[in-house]
Amino acid sequence: MAIFVRMLPKKAARQAAMCLAAGMIIVSFMYIVGIRSGLFLYMEEKLGINTMGRMAMFANLEPYYDISITYMGKGTGFERFVDWASGVEYQVPLRTLMPIHNDFLRMYMNIGFAGYWIWIISFLMVRLHYWFRRAGKEAGCLFLGISIYCFVLYATDNTIYYPYTMIACAILPMSCCLDRLADAEMEEHRTRWEKD
């Protein structure tokens, strides 16, 4: 999709990327709603897909969150207080517990309905807009491709807190236009110095 968007003119590419990002945000929330509504049960029973224990884990998650505009969340890091394989809750956080293999659901459960929407919009839409505006179409399309990749990982793994993955995803768009941005910044400072 990012390659296709890159073939468009700059303005159309930015608009298409923003529309794709909005769609990704909606799909991420619908995925949370689907999990709560029995998506994985349907996948196991009707489609015969092995969910590798996720159905049982998501059943253990149900008492801790609601799909509601008034849901305020349990607090960042709450997932470390519960062994999601068994549903046993502990008084202290443990690192040896089975993690939630879904970053969207984890963020929703931790920061609540409003927090989730603020996080996902700032995480994707604001940064995508920044890369298109500040660094151009190439950086914006690269960030879109990285975001699509990350969103697939977020739906199935615990990637959002992996520092190496997130650092690489942040550095890649910076690197595609670093020289041009540095030259523009130097020219701006040179112009300011000449006026003084």
Tab-separated table of C-alpha atoms in Angstrom:
chain	number	residue	atom	x	y	z
A	1	MET	CA	0.000	0.000	0.000
A	2	ALA	CA	2.804	2.423	0.838
A	3	ILE	CA	4.451	1.761	-2.530
A	4	PHE	CA	1.146	2.463	-4.282
A	5	VAL	CA	0.664	5.686	-2.280
A	6	ARG	CA	4.230	6.744	-3.170
A	7	MET	CA	3.338	6.659	-6.894
A	8	LEU	CA	0.681	9.347	-6.391
A	9	PRO	CA	1.380	13.100	-6.576
A	10	LYS	CA	2.425	14.644	-3.249
A	11	LYS	CA	-0.960	16.047	-2.192
A	12	ALA	CA	-2.869	12.930	-3.272
A	13	ALA	CA	-0.276	10.722	-1.537
A	14	ARG	CA	-0.703	12.641	1.716
A	15	GLN	CA	-4.499	12.443	1.522
A	16	ALA	CA	-4.458	8.731	0.645
A	17	ALA	CA	-2.020	8.013	3.497
A	18	MET	CA	-4.204	9.889	5.975
A	19	CYS	CA	-7.281	7.973	4.789
A	20	LEU	CA	-5.405	4.670	5.126
A	21	ALA	CA	-4.250	5.688	8.604
A	22	ALA	CA	-7.820	6.551	9.638
A	23	GLY	CA	-8.932	3.147	8.337
A	24	MET	CA	-6.147	1.425	10.279
A	25	ILE	CA	-7.239	3.194	13.466
A	26	ILE	CA	-10.852	2.139	12.999
A	27	VAL	CA	-9.811	-1.450	12.219
A	28	SER	CA	-7.625	-1.534	15.349
A	29	PHE	CA	-10.583	-0.558	17.528
A	30	MET	CA	-12.925	-2.949	15.711
A	31	TYR	CA	-10.371	-5.692	16.378
A	32	ILE	CA	-10.683	-4.985	20.117
A	33	VAL	CA	-14.478	-5.050	19.817
A	34	GLY	CA	-14.243	-8.286	17.806
A	35	ILE	CA	-12.112	-9.937	20.478
A	36	ARG	CA	-14.635	-8.945	23.139
A	37	SER	CA	-17.484	-10.207	20.934
A	38	GLY	CA	-15.957	-13.670	20.373
A	39	LEU	CA	-13.886	-13.305	17.201
A	40	PHE	CA	-11.345	-15.895	18.355
A	41	LEU	CA	-14.065	-18.323	19.446
A	42	TYR	CA	-15.520	-18.062	15.933
A	43	MET	CA	-12.073	-18.574	14.389
A	44	GLU	CA	-11.486	-21.743	16.416
A	45	GLU	CA	-14.940	-23.306	16.249
A	46	LYS	CA	-16.211	-22.330	12.812
A	47	LEU	CA	-13.030	-21.864	10.779
A	48	GLY	CA	-10.868	-24.448	12.554
A	49	ILE	CA	-7.992	-21.983	13.079
A	50	ASN	CA	-5.673	-22.777	15.979
A	51	THR	CA	-5.427	-19.551	18.005
A	52	MET	CA	-2.561	-20.966	20.099
A	53	GLY	CA	-4.355	-20.404	23.434
A	54	ARG	CA	-5.351	-16.819	22.709
A	55	MET	CA	-9.053	-17.622	23.058
A	56	ALA	CA	-8.549	-18.760	26.673
A	57	MET	CA	-6.272	-15.796	27.401
A	58	PHE	CA	-8.766	-13.297	25.985
A	59	ALA	CA	-11.513	-14.935	28.073
A	60	ASN	CA	-9.350	-14.260	31.157
A	61	LEU	CA	-9.061	-10.613	30.063
A	62	GLU	CA	-12.816	-10.003	29.868
A	63	PRO	CA	-13.413	-9.126	33.557
A	64	TYR	CA	-10.839	-6.335	33.344
A	65	TYR	CA	-12.193	-4.153	30.527
A	66	ASP	CA	-15.404	-2.975	28.862
A	67	ILE	CA	-16.129	-1.548	25.439
A	68	SER	CA	-17.580	1.711	26.659
A	69	ILE	CA	-16.879	5.407	26.276
A	70	THR	CA	-16.755	5.627	30.093
A	71	TYR	CA	-14.096	2.924	30.479
A	72	MET	CA	-11.088	4.633	32.139
A	73	GLY	CA	-8.515	1.824	31.972
A	74	LYS	CA	-6.549	-0.049	34.618
A	75	GLY	CA	-3.305	1.918	34.389
A	76	THR	CA	-0.142	1.436	32.379
A	77	GLY	CA	1.591	-1.808	33.299
A	78	PHE	CA	-1.510	-3.431	34.793
A	79	GLU	CA	-1.061	-6.464	32.539
A	80	ARG	CA	1.956	-7.546	34.616
A	81	PHE	CA	-0.261	-8.124	37.675
A	82	VAL	CA	-2.265	-10.952	36.069
A	83	ASP	CA	-1.196	-14.302	34.661
A	84	TRP	CA	-3.340	-14.244	31.536
A	85	ALA	CA	-2.929	-17.990	30.953
A	86	SER	CA	-4.693	-18.801	34.244
A	87	GLY	CA	-6.420	-15.529	35.150
A	88	VAL	CA	-4.717	-15.393	38.586
A	89	GLU	CA	-4.159	-11.835	39.843
A	90	TYR	CA	-1.083	-10.954	41.936
A	91	GLN	CA	-0.337	-8.095	44.345
A	92	VAL	CA	3.042	-7.306	42.756
A	93	PRO	CA	3.951	-7.136	39.061
A	94	LEU	CA	5.756	-10.190	37.712
A	95	ARG	CA	7.843	-10.428	34.547
A	96	THR	CA	7.424	-14.192	34.226
A	97	LEU	CA	3.697	-14.038	33.494
A	98	MET	CA	2.197	-14.838	30.105
A	99	PRO	CA	1.977	-11.506	28.235
A	100	ILE	CA	-1.030	-10.295	26.283
A	101	HIS	CA	-0.220	-11.003	22.637
A	102	ASN	CA	-2.126	-7.979	21.397
A	103	ASP	CA	-0.809	-4.443	21.854
A	104	PHE	CA	-4.091	-2.820	20.822
A	105	LEU	CA	-6.022	-4.633	23.528
A	106	ARG	CA	-3.255	-4.070	26.071
A	107	MET	CA	-3.209	-0.312	25.419
A	108	TYR	CA	-7.011	-0.145	25.532
A	109	MET	CA	-7.146	-2.080	28.789
A	110	ASN	CA	-4.389	0.060	30.337
A	111	ILE	CA	-5.375	3.586	29.277
A	112	GLY	CA	-9.126	3.277	28.624
A	113	PHE	CA	-11.417	4.387	25.834
A	114	ALA	CA	-10.448	8.080	25.596
A	115	GLY	CA	-6.796	7.317	26.272
A	116	TYR	CA	-6.756	4.721	23.509
A	117	TRP	CA	-8.134	7.135	20.927
A	118	ILE	CA	-5.715	9.892	21.984
A	119	TRP	CA	-2.789	7.441	21.876
A	120	ILE	CA	-3.626	5.848	18.510
A	121	ILE	CA	-4.386	9.157	16.780
A	122	SER	CA	-1.207	10.787	18.086
A	123	PHE	CA	0.809	7.636	17.390
A	124	LEU	CA	-0.283	7.372	13.770
A	125	MET	CA	-2.155	10.380	12.375
A	126	VAL	CA	-0.107	13.140	14.008
A	127	ARG	CA	3.229	11.536	13.185
A	128	LEU	CA	2.146	10.703	9.621
A	129	HIS	CA	1.040	14.302	9.097
A	130	TYR	CA	4.382	15.489	10.535
A	131	TRP	CA	6.468	13.330	8.170
A	132	PHE	CA	4.548	14.418	5.099
A	133	ARG	CA	4.649	18.105	6.088
A	134	ARG	CA	8.207	18.286	7.438
A	135	ALA	CA	10.117	15.719	5.380
A	136	GLY	CA	8.052	15.165	2.239
A	137	LYS	CA	6.334	12.363	0.406
A	138	GLU	CA	9.195	9.866	0.608
A	139	ALA	CA	9.434	10.012	4.411
A	140	GLY	CA	5.648	10.054	4.793
A	141	CYS	CA	5.200	6.971	2.609
A	142	LEU	CA	8.045	5.206	4.398
A	143	PHE	CA	6.408	5.947	7.752
A	144	LEU	CA	3.081	4.667	6.393
A	145	GLY	CA	4.728	1.385	5.340
A	146	ILE	CA	6.384	1.029	8.736
A	147	SER	CA	3.063	1.739	10.448
A	148	ILE	CA	1.265	-0.933	8.418
A	149	TYR	CA	3.989	-3.411	9.398
A	150	CYS	CA	3.786	-2.374	13.060
A	151	PHE	CA	-0.005	-2.596	13.136
A	152	VAL	CA	0.154	-6.220	11.980
A	153	LEU	CA	2.637	-6.903	14.785
A	154	TYR	CA	0.533	-5.021	17.346
A	155	ALA	CA	-2.447	-7.260	16.572
A	156	THR	CA	-0.514	-10.445	17.335
A	157	ASP	CA	2.449	-9.660	19.591
A	158	ASN	CA	3.889	-7.417	22.324
A	159	THR	CA	5.956	-5.221	20.018
A	160	ILE	CA	5.075	-1.740	21.223
A	161	TYR	CA	7.400	-1.962	24.229
A	162	TYR	CA	10.313	-3.490	22.282
A	163	PRO	CA	12.835	-0.621	22.240
A	164	TYR	CA	14.867	-1.883	19.285
A	165	THR	CA	11.794	-2.213	17.065
A	166	MET	CA	10.419	1.186	18.017
A	167	ILE	CA	13.805	2.929	17.660
A	168	ALA	CA	14.248	1.452	14.181
A	169	CYS	CA	10.729	2.513	13.203
A	170	ALA	CA	11.438	6.065	14.385
A	171	ILE	CA	14.877	6.373	12.794
A	172	LEU	CA	13.983	5.080	9.312
A	173	PRO	CA	11.795	8.036	8.256
A	174	MET	CA	14.394	10.420	9.697
A	175	SER	CA	17.178	8.868	7.676
A	176	CYS	CA	15.506	9.117	4.277
A	177	CYS	CA	15.783	12.916	4.204
A	178	LEU	CA	18.284	13.786	6.914
A	179	ASP	CA	20.752	15.521	4.586
A	180	ARG	CA	18.066	17.725	3.030
A	181	LEU	CA	16.656	18.686	6.438
A	182	ALA	CA	20.146	19.431	7.814
A	183	ASP	CA	20.948	21.621	4.778
A	184	ALA	CA	17.654	23.492	5.161
A	185	GLU	CA	18.304	24.059	8.867
A	186	MET	CA	21.863	25.266	8.173
A	187	GLU	CA	20.581	27.662	5.514
A	188	GLU	CA	18.003	29.040	7.953
A	189	HIS	CA	20.709	29.665	10.576
A	190	ARG	CA	23.040	31.182	7.988
A	191	THR	CA	20.293	33.598	6.897
A	192	ARG	CA	19.625	34.553	10.522
A	193	TRP	CA	23.361	35.129	11.214
A	194	GLU	CA	23.723	37.337	8.152
A	195	LYS	CA	20.875	39.560	9.366
A	196	ASP	CA	22.554	40.016	12.754
